[in-house]
Short mmCIF file of C-alpha atoms and ligand atoms in Angstrom, two decimals:
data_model
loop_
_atom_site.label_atom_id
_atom_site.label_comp_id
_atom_site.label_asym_id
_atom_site.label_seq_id
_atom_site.Cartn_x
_atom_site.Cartn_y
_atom_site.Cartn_z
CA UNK A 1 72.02 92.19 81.74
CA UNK A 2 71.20 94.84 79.57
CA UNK A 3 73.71 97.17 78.00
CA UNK A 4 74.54 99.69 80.13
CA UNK A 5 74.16 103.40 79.10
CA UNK A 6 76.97 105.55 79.94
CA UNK A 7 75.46 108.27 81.57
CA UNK A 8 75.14 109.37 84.89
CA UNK A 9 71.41 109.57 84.96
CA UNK A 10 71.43 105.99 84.19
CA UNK A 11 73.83 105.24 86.82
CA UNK A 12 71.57 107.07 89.56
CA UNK A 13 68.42 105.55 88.63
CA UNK A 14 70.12 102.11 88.71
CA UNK A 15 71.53 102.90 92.33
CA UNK A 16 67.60 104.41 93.62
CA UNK A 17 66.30 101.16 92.48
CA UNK A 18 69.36 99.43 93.81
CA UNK A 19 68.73 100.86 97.36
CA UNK A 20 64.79 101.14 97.15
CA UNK A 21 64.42 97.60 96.65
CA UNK A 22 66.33 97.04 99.70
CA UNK A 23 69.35 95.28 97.99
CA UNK A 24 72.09 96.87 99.89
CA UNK A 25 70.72 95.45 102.84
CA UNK A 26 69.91 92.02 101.63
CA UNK A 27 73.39 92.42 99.83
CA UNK A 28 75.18 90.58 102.60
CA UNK A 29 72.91 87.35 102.47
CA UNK A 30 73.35 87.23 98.82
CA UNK A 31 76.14 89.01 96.69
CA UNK A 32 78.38 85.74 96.48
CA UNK A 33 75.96 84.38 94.22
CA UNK A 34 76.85 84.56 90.69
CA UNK A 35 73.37 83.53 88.72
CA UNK A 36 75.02 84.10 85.39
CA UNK A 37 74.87 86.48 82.50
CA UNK A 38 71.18 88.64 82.99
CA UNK A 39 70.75 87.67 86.27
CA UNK A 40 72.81 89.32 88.52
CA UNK A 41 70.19 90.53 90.75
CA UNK A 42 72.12 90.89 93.92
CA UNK A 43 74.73 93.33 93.28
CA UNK A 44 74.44 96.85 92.02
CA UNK A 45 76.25 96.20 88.41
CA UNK A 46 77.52 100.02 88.94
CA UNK A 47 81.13 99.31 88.57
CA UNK A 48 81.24 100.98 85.20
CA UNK A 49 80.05 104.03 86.63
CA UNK A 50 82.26 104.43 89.53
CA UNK A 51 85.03 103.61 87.94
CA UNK A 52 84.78 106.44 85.62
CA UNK A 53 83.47 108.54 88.16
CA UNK A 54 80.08 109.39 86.79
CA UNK A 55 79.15 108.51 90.32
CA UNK A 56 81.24 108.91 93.30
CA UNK A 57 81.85 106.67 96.21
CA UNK A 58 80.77 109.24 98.40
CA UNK A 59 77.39 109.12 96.39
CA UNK A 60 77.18 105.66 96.93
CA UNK A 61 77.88 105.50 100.70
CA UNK A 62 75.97 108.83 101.50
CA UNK A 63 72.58 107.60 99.37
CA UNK A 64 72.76 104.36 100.91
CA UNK A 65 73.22 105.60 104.17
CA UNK A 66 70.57 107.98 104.46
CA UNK A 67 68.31 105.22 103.26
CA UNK A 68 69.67 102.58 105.36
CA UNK A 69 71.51 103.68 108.29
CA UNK A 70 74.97 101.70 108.82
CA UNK A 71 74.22 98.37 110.36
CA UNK A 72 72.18 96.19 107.64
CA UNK A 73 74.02 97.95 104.78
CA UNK A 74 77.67 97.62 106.46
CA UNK A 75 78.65 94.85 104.16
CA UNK A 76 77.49 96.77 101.11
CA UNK A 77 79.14 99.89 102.53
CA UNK A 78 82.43 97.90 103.18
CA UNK A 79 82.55 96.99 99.32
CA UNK A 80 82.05 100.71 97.77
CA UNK A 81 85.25 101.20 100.12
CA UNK A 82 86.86 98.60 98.58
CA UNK A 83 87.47 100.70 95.45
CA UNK A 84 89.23 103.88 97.49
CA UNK A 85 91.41 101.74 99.30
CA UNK A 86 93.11 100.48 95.82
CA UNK A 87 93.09 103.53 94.43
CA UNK A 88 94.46 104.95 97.62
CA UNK A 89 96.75 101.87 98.04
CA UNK A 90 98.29 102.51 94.48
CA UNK A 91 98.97 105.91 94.36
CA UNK A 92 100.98 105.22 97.94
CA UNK A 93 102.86 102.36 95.96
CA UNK A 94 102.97 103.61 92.28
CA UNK A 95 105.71 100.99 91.34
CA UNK A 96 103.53 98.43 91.64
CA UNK A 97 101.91 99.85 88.63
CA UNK A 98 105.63 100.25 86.52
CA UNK A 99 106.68 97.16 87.10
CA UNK A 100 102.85 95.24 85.88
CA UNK A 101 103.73 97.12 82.58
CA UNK A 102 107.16 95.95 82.31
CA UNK A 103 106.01 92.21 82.83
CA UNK A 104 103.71 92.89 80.04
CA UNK A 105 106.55 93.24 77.31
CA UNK A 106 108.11 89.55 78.37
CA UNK A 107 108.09 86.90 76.11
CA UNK A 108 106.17 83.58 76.64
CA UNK A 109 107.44 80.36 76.42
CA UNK A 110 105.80 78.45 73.50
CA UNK A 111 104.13 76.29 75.79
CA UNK A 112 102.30 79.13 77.64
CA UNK A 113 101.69 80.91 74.39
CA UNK A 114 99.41 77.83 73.82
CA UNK A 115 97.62 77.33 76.89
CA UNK A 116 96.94 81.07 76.69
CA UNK A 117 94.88 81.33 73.09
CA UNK A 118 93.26 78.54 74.74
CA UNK A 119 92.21 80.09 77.70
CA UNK A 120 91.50 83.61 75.44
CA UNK A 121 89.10 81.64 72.97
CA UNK A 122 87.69 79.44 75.94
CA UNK A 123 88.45 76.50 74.98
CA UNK A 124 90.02 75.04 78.18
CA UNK A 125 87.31 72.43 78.94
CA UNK A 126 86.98 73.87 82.24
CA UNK A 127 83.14 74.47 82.20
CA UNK A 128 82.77 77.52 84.17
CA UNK A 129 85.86 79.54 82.85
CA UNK A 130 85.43 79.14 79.14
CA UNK A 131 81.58 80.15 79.66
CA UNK A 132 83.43 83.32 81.96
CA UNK A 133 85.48 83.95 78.98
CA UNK A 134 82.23 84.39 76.61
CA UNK A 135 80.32 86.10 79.25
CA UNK A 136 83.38 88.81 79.32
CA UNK A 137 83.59 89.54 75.93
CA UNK A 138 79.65 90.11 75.38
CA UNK A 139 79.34 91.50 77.90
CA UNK A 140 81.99 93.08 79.96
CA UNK A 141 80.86 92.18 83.17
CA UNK A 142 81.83 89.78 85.72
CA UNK A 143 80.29 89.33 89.40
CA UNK A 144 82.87 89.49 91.68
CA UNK A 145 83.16 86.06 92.64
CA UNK A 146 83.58 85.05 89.28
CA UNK A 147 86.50 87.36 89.10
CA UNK A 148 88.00 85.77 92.03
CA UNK A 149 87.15 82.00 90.76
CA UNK A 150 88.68 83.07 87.40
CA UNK A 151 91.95 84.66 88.15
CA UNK A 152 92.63 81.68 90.17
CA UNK A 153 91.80 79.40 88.15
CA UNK A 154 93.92 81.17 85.20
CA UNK A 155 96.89 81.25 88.10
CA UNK A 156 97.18 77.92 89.43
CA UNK A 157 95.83 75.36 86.99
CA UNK A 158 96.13 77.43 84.02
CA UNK A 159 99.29 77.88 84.91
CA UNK A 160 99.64 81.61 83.45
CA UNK A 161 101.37 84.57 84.70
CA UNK A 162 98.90 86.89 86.57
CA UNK A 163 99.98 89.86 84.54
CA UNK A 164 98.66 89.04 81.26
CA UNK A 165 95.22 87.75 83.16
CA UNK A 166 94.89 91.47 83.98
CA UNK A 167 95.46 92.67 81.14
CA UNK A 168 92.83 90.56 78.93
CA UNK A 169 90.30 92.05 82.14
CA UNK A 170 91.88 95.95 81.31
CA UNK A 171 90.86 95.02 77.55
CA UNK A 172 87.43 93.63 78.15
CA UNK A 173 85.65 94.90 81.60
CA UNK A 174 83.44 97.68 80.72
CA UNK A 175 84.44 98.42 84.45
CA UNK A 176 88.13 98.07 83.85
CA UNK A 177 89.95 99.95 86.32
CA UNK A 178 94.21 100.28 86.92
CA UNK A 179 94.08 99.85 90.19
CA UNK A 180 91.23 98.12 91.27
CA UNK A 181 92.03 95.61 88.76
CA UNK A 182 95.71 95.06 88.90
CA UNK A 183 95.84 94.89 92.79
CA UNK A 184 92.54 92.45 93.12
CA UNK A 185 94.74 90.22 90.39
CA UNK A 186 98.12 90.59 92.53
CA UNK A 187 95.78 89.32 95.91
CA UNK A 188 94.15 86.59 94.37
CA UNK A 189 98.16 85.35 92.80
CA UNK A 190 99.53 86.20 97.17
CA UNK A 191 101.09 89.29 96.19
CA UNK A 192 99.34 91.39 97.77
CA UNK A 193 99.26 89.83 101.25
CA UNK A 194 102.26 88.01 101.04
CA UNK A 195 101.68 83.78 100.74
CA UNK A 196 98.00 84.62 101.23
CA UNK A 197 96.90 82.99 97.98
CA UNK A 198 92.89 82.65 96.73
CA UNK A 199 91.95 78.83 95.70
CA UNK A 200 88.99 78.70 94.29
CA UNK A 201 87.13 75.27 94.88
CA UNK A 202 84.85 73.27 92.66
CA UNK A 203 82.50 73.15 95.77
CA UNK A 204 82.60 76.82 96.21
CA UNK A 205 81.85 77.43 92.29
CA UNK A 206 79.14 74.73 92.08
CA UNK A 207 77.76 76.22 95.38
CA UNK A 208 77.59 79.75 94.77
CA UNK A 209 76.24 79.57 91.07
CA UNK A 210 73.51 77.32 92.00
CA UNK A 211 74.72 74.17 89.97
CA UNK A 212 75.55 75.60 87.20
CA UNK A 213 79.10 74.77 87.13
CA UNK A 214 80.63 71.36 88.44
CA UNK A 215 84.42 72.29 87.29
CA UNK A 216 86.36 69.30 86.68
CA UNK A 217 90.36 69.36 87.03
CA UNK A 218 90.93 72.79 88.64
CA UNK A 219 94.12 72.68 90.93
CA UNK A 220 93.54 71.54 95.06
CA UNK A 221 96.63 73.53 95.87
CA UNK A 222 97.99 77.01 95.40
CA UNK A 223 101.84 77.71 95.01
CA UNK A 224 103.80 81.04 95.61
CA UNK A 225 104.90 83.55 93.28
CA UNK A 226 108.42 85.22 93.57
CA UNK A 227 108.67 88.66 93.34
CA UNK A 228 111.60 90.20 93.92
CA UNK A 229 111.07 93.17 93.66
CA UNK A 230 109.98 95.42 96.70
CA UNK A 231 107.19 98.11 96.20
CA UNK A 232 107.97 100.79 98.45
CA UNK A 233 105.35 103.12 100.24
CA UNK A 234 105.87 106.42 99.10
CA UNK A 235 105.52 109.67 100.94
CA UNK A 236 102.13 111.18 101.20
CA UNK A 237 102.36 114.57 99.28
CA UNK A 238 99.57 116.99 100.35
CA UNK A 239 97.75 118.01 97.47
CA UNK A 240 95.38 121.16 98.06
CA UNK A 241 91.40 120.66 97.74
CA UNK A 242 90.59 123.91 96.69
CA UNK A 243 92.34 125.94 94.21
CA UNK A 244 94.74 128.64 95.11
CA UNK A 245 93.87 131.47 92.21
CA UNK A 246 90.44 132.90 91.20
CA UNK A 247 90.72 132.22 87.66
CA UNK A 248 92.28 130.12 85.16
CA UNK A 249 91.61 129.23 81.53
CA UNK A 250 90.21 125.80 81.43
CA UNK A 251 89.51 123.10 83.51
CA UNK A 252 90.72 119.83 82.48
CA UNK A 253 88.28 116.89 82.98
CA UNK A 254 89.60 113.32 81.49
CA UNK A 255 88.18 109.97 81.94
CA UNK A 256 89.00 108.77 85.29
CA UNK A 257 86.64 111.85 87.01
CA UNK A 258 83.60 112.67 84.86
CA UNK A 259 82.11 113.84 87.79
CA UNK A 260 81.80 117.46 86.78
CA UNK A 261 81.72 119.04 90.58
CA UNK A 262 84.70 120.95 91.49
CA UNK A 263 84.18 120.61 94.90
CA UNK A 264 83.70 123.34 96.60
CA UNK A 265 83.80 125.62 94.17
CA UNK A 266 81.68 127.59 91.14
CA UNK A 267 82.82 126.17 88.15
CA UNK A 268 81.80 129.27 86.25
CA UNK A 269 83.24 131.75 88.35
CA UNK A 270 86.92 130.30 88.36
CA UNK A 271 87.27 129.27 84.29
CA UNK A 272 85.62 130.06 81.48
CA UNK A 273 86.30 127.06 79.65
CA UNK A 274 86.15 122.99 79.95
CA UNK A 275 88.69 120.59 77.97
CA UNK A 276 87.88 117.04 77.87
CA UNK A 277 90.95 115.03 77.45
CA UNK A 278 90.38 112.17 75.65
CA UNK A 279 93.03 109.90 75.01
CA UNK A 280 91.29 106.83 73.46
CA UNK A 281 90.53 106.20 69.88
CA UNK A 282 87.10 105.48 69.35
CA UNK A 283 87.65 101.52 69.17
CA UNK A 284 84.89 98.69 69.09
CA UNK A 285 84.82 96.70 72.49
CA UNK A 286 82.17 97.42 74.58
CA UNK A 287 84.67 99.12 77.36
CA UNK A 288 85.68 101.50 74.30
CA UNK A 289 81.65 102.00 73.93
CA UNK A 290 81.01 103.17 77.35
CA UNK A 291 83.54 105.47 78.10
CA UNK A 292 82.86 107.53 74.11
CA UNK A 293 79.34 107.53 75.60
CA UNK A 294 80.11 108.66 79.39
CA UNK A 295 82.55 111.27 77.69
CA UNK A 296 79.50 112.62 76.02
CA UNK A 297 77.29 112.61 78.81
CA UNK A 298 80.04 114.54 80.56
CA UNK A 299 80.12 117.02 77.74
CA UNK A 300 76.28 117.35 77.52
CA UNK A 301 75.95 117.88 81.39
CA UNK A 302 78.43 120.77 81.68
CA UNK A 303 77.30 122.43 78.29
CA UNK A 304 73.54 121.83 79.00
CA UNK A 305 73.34 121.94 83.43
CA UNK A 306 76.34 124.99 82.80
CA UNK A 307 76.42 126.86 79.73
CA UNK A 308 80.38 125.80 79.77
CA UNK A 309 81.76 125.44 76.29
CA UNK A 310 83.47 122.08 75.62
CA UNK A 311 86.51 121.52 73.73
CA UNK A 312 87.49 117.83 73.16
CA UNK A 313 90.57 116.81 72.60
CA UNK A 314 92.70 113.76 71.85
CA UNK A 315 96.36 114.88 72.12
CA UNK A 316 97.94 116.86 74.81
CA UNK A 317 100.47 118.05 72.34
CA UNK A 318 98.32 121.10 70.93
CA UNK A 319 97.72 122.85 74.71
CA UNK A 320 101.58 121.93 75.29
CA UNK A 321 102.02 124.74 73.05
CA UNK A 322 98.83 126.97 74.87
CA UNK A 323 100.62 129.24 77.00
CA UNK A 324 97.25 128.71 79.61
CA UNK A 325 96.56 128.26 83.63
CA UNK A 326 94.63 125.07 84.11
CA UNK A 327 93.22 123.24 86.84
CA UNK A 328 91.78 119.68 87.30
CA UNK A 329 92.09 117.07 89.68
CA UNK A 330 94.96 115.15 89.98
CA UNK A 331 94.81 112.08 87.95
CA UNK A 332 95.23 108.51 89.73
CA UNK A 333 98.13 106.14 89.12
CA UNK A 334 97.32 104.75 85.60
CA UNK A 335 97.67 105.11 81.61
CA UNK A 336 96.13 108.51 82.08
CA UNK A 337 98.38 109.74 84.70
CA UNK A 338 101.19 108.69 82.00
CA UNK A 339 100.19 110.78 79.59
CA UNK A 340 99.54 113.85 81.35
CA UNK A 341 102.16 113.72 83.00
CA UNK A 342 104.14 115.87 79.97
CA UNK A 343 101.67 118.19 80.61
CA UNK A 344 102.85 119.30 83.98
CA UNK A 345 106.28 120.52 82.67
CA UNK A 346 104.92 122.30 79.79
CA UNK A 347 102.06 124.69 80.90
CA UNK A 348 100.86 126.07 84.63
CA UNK A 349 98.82 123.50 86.03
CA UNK A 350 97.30 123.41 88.73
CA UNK A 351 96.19 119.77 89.84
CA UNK A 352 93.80 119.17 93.10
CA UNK A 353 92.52 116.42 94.95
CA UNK A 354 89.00 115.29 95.86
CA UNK A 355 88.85 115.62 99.47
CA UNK A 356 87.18 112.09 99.60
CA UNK A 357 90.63 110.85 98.16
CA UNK A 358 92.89 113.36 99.66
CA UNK A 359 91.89 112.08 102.96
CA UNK A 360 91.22 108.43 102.28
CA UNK A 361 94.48 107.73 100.07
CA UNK A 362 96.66 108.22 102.15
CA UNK A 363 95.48 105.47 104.94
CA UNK A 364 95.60 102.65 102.45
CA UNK A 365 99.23 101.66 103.53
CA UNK A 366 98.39 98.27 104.91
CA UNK A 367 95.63 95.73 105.14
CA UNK A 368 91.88 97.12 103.96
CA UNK A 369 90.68 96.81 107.65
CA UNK A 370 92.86 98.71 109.41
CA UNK A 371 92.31 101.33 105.93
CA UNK A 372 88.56 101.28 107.60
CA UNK A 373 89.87 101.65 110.98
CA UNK A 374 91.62 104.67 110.09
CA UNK A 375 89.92 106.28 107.72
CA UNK A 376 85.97 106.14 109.33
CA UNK A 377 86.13 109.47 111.12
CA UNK A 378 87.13 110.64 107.59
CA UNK A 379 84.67 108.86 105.82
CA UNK A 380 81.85 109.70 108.10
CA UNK A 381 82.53 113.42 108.58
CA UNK A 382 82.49 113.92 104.36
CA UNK A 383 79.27 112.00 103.93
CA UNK A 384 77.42 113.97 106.69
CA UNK A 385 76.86 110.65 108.72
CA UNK A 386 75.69 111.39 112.47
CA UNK A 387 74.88 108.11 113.00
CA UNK A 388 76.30 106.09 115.75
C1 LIG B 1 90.54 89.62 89.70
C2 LIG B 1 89.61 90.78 89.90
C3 LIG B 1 89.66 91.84 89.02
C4 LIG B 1 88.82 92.94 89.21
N1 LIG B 1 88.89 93.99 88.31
C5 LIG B 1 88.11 95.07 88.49
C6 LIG B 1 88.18 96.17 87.60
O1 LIG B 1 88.97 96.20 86.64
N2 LIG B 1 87.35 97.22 87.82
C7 LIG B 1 86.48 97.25 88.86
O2 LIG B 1 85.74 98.22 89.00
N3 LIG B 1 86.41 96.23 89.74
C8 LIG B 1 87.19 95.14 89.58
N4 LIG B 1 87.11 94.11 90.48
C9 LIG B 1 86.32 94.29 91.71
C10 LIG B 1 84.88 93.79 91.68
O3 LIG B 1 84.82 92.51 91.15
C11 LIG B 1 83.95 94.71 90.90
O4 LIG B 1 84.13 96.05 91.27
C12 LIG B 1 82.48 94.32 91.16
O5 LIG B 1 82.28 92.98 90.80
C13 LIG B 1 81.59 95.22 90.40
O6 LIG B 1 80.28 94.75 90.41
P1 LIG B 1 79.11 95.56 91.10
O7 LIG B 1 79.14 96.97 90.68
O8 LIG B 1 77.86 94.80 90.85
O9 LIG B 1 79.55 95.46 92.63
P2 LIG B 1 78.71 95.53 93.97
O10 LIG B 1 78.91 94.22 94.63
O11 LIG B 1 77.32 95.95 93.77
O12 LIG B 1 79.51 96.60 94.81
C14 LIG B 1 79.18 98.00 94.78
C15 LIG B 1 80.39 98.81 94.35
O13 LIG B 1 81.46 98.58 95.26
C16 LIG B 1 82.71 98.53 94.56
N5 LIG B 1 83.28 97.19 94.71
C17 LIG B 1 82.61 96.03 94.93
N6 LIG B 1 83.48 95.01 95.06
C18 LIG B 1 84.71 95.54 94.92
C19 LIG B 1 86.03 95.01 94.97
N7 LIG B 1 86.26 93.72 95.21
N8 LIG B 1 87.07 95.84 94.77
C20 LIG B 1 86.85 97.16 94.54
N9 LIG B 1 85.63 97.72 94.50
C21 LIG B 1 84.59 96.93 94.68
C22 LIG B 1 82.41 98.82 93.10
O14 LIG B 1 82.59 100.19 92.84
C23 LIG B 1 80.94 98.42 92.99
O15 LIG B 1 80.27 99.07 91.97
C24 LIG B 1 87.95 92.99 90.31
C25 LIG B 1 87.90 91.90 91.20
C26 LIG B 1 88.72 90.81 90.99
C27 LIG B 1 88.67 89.67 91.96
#
């Protein structure tokens, strides 16, 4: 795999090719495969971009759609969904998000603390895993399977607590994502459907790579987690699509939307300015990399497609004090949504909702099927889809 750029131009191309060479209809015959690092020729590798939203879902689905219909391409389809429901399925349980934070300050037993700079420098003698573990760190991409294989392994014969398996992917994934991320972790561990654990199997692994792995001394049985604490569903609050005054001072974009559309709406005629919130040191990983470099393809694109000035910033203590009217869209449940939240007291802000999410959201309450059952008129009047 080559590096990936950052930039939403790169992220289209890749999904033309993506669709022109048929792959999200052959997708269904071959995405389990994980051929290893370079060769993962039957998936889209566009993770990154959606989950920084220099591509939408809606893009995906609609693109793929009027290219493929819905039949052949339903499994790909399915997958793209995949993403809204946890998004949708956090925000509707947002202490499931609290509490993963809290379990991060916990101390480890000295015993765990062990086995875990193991795992972390992949040294395990587990073959697949400790190549997974290189393969992460150069390149910040796992196929999906892999992900699945890995967290299990790391649960039941590694023995360590889901949490901190989350959090090394959070550090590492180029793709990283709060939701998607913590809640795929909590499913594979039988959180998330409760006692429905994910075993990976040494056939499975040595099947679906092709050989490459024959995994010796991974665990033939899962076992259940406790958790005692209960994540309630919260109350749907409405949030508005469009924005209720003609003008405001900025518009704040941060790093979970770069997808400069407001919806609906002239960007120009409703503020005359753009802030891009930034909240991240420039650090050194490659996740770090691509979201300086989709930050300043977001800045390019709305100075260059829309004469908007820019102004970057790293703290939200400064336009505390900046007796503006903003607008942006509401951020989703995650280290983001924690920091801006001081905003909200401090200044007018005015925070909307995609309609993609404001409709889809809110039906992630239970399992991702019925989520599809409920949520397809939705999905298929915003993407234009007359189909039948
Ligand atoms: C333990 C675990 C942790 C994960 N952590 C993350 C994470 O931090 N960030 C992240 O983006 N994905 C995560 N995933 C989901 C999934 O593995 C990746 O989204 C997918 O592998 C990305 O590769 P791709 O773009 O080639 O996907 P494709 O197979 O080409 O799918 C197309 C698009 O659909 C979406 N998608 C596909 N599979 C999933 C899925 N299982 N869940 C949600 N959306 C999906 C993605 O946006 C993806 O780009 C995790 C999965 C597991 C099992």
């Amino acid at each position: 795999m080559t590096r990936l750029e950052g930039r939403r131009k790169t992220g289209l191309s890749r999904l033309a090719q993506f669709i022109a060479d048929g792959k999200d209809r052959s997708y269904s015959d071959h995405r389990k495969y994980d051929l290893g690092p370079g060769n993962h020729l039957h998936v889209s590798v566009l993770s990154p971009y959606t989950r920084y939203r220099l591509i939408t879902e809606a893009e995906i689905a609609s693109r793929s759609i009027a290219s493929s219909g819905t039949q052949t391409n339903e499994k790909f389809l399915h997958e793209v969904l995949w993403r809204t429901y946890w998004k949708g399925y956090l925000e509707r349980r947002p202490s499931i998000w609290t509490s993963y934070q809290k379990q991060l300050t916990h101390d480890l037993p000295v015993e765990l603390k062990r086995q875990l700079e193991a795992a972390i420098i992949g040294q395990t003698g587990i073959d697949c895993f400790d190549a997974w573990i290189i393969e992460l760190k150069e390149k910040g991409y796992l196929h999906n399977h892999a992900r699945m294989w890995f967290a299990s392994i790391w649960i039941y014969t590694l023995r360590l607590p889901w949490y901190l398996g989350a959090q090394l992917f959070l550090d590492y994934l180029i793709d990283g994502d709060p939701a998607v991320n913590t809640l795929s972790w909590r499913w594979v561990a039988g959180l998330h459907t409760k006692g429905k654990q994910y075993l990976a199997s040494r056939d499975n692994i040595a099947r679906f790579t092709k050989g490459r792995f024959n995994p010796v001394g991974i665990a033939e049985t899962a076992f259940t987690i406790e958790e005692p604490e209960v994540h309630p569903l919260m109350p749907h609050v409405p949030i508005s699509t469009i924005p209720s005054a003609s003008k405001y001072t900025a518009l704040i974009i941060f790093p979970d939307d770069l997808t400069t559309d407001l919806e609906f709406i002239e960007l120009n005629q409703i503020c005359s300015e753009i802030i891009i919130f930034n909240p991240n040191d420039e650090g050194q990983k490659l996740p770090d990399q691509f979201r300086q470099e989709a930050i300043s393809d977001t800045a390019a694109r709305l100075e260059m497609d829309r004469s908007m000035p820019v102004r970057m910033i790293s703290s939200l203590k400064k336009l505390q004090q900046e007796q503006g009217s903003f607008i942006g869209y509401s951020p989703p449940v995650g280290p983001c949504k924690d920091q801006l939240k001081m905003l909200s007291n401090a200044s007018s802000i005015e925070w909307l909702r995609r309609p993609w999410d404001e409709m889809l959201w809110p039906v992630a309450t239970a399992g991702f099927f019925k989520f599809i059952k409920a949520g397809l008129p939705s999905i298929r009047h915003l993407i234009g889809d007359n189909t039948t």
